[in-house]
CSV table of C-alpha atoms in Angstrom, one decimal:
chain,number,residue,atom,x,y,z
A,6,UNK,CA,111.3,100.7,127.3
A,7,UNK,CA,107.4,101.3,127.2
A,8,UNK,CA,105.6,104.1,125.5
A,9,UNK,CA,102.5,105.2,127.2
A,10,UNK,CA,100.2,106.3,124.6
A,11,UNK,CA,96.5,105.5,124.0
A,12,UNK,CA,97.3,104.5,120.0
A,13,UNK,CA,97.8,101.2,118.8
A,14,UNK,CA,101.2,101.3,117.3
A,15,UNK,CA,101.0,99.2,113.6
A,16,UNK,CA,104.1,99.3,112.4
A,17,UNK,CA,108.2,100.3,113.4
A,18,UNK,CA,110.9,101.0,110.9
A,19,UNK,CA,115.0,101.2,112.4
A,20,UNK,CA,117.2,103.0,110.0
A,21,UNK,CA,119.8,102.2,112.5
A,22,UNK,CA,120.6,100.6,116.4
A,23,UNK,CA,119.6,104.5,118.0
A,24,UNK,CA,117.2,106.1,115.1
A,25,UNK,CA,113.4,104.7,114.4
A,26,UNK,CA,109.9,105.3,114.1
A,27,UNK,CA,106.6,104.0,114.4
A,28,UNK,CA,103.1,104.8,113.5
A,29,UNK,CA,99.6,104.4,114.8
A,30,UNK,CA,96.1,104.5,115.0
A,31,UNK,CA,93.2,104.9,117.1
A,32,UNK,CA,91.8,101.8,117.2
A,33,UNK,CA,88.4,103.4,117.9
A,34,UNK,CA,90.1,104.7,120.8
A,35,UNK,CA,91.3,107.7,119.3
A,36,UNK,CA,90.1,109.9,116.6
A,37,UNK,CA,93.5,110.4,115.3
A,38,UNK,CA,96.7,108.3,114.0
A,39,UNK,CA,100.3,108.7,115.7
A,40,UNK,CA,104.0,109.0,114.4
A,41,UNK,CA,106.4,108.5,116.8
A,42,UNK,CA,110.2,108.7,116.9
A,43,UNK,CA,113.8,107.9,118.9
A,44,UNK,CA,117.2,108.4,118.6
A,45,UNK,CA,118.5,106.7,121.8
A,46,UNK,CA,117.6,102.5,120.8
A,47,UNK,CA,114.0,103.1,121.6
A,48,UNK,CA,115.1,104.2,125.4
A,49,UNK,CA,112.8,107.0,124.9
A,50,UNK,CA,110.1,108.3,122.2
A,51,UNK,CA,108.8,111.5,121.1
A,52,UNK,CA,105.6,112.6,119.3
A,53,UNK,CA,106.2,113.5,116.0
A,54,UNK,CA,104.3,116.5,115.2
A,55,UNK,CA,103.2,117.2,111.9
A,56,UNK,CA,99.5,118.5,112.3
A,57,UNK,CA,96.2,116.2,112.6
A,58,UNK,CA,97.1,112.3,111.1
A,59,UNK,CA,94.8,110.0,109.5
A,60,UNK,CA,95.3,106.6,111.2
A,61,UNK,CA,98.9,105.7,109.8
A,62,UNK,CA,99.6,101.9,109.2
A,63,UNK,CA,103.0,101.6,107.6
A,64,UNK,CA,106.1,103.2,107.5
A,65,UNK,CA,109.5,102.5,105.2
A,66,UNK,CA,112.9,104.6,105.2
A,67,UNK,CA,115.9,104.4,102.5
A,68,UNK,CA,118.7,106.2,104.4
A,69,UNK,CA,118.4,108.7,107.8
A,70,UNK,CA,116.9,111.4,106.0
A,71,UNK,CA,114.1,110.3,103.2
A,72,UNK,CA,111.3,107.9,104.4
A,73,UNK,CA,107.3,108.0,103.8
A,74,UNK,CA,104.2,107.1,106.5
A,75,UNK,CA,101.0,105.7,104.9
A,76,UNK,CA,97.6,105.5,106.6
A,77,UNK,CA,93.9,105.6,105.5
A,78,UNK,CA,93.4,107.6,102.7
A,79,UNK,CA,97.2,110.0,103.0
A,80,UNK,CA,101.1,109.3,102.4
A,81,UNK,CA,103.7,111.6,104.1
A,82,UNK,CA,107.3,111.4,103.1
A,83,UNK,CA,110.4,113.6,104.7
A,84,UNK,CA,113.7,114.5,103.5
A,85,UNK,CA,115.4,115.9,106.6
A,86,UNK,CA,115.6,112.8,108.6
A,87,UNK,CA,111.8,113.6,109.9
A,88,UNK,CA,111.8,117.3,111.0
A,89,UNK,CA,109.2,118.1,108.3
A,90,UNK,CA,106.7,116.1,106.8
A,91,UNK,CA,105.0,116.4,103.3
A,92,UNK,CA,101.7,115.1,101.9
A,93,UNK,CA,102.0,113.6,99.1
A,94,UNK,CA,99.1,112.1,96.6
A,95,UNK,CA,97.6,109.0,96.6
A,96,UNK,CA,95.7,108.6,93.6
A,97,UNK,CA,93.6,105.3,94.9
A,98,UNK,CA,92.3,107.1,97.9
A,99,UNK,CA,91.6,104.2,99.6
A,100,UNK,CA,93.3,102.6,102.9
A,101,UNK,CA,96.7,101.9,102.3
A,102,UNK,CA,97.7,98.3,103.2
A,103,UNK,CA,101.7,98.5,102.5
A,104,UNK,CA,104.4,100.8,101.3
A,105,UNK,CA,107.8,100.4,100.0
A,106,UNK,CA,110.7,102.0,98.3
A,107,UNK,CA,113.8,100.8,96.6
A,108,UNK,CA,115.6,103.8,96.9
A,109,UNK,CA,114.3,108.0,97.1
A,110,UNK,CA,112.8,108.1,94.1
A,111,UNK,CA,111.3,104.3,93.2
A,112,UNK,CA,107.9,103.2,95.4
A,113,UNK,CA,105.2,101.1,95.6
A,114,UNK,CA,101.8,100.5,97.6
A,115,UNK,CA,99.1,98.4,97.8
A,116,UNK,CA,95.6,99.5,99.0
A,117,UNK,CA,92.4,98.3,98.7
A,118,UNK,CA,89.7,99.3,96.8
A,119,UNK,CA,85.4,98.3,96.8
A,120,UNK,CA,84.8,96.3,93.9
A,121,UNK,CA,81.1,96.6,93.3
A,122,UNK,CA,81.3,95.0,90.3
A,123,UNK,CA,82.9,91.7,91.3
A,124,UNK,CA,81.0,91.9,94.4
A,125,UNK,CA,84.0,91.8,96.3
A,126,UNK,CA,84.6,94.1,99.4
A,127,UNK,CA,88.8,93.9,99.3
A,128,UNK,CA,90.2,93.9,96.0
A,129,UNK,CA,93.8,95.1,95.8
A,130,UNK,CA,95.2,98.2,94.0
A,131,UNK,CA,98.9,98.1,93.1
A,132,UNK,CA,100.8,101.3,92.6
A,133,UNK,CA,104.2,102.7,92.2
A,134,UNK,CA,106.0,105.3,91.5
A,135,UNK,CA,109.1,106.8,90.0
A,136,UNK,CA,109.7,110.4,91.5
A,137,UNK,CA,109.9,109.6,95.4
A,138,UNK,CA,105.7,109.7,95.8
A,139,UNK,CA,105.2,113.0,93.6
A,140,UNK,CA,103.3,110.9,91.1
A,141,UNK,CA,101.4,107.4,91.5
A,142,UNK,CA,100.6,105.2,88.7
A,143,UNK,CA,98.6,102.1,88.4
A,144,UNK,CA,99.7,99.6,85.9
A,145,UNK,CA,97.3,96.7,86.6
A,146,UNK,CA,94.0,98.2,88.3
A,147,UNK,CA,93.0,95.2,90.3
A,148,UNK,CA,92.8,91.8,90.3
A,149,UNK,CA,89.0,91.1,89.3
A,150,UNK,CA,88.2,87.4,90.9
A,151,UNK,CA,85.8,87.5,93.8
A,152,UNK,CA,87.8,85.2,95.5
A,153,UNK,CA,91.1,86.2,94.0
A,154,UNK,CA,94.2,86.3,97.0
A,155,UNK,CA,94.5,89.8,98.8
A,156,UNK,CA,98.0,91.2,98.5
A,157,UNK,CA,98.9,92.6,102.3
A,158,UNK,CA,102.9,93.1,102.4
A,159,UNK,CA,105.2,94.2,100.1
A,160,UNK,CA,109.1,94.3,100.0
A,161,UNK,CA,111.8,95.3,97.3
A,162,UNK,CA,115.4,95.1,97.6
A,163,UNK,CA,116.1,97.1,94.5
A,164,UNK,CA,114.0,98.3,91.7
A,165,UNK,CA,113.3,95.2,89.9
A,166,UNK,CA,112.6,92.7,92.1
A,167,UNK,CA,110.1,92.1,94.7
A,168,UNK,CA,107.6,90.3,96.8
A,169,UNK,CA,104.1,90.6,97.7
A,170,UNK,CA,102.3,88.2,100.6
A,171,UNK,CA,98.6,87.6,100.6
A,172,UNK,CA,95.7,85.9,102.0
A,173,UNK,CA,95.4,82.2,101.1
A,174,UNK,CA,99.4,81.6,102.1
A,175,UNK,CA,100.1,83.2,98.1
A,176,UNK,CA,103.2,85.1,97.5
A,177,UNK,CA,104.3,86.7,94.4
A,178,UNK,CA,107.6,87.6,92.9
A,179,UNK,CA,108.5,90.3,90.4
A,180,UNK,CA,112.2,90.7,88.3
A,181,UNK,CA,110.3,93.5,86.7
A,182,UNK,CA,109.4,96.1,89.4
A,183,UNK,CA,105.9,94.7,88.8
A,184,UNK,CA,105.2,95.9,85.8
A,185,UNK,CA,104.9,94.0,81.9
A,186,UNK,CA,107.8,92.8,80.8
């Protein structure tokens, strides 16, 4: 069940036992990123073509047909179970570290973003949105403490609660989407 492909695949998402997908990057291997998908178990994969990728990182479905692929700087999201792919904004521009959505319209991300100021070279950007990626909005810009924990993971299993992992074994929950109360 091996893939030959010069990428190194970062992340796989199963909507089911025969559908999935993964996406890559270079590595420094290759100048660009990968997507990836099969419909046989993972038996066999095919190239997902949908023009030149930025290294892609994460990947997260809702049903067979709407899911979203985030890399360095870009977000791609389908409708149609992955035959066409649409960029979508990302307001943070920065490399995106997670993505997740509660259903087709609710999303979040987490990327990281310089902080000159603080003098820290990581400090995590928390977005989400309401309109299936359309829109991205930032409710708490960063968390300012040089040696504040690093958000890396997120997960939602509906639209108001949530977790987030990070460095220095934290974890976070949300009952509010992670937004103010």
């Amino acid at each position: 069940m091996a893939i030959s492909t010069p990428h190194r695949l970062e992340d796989i998402f199963f909507i089911d036992e025969q559908r999935g997908w993964a996406v890559g990057s270079g590595g420094g291997h290759v100048p660009n990123g990968t997507l990836i998908s099969t419909v046989d178990g993972g038996e066999h994969w095919q190239k997902v073509d949908i023009g030149e990728l930025p290294d892609l990182f994460h990947l997260h479905f809702v049903n067979a047909t709407t899911g979203w692929v985030a890399g360095n700087r870009q977000i791609f999201r389908t409708t149609d179970g992955g035959s066409t792919w649409t960029e979508l904004p990302n307001t943070q521009q920065e490399l995106i570290l997670d993505i997740t959505f509660a259903d087709n319209e609710t999303g979040w991300f987490i990327t990281r973003l310089p902080d000159r100021m603080a003098g820290s070279a990581d400090n995590p950007i928390f977005s989400y949105t309401l309109n299936g990626g359309a829109t991205w909005f930032c409710p708490n810009k960063t968390i300012t403490s040089h040696n504040a924990p690093q958000m890396r993971a997120l997960h939602f299993i509906d639209t108001k609660n949530g977790w987030a992992a990070g460095t220095q074994g934290t974890l976070w929950h949300t009952t509010t989407g992670g937004l103010p109360e």
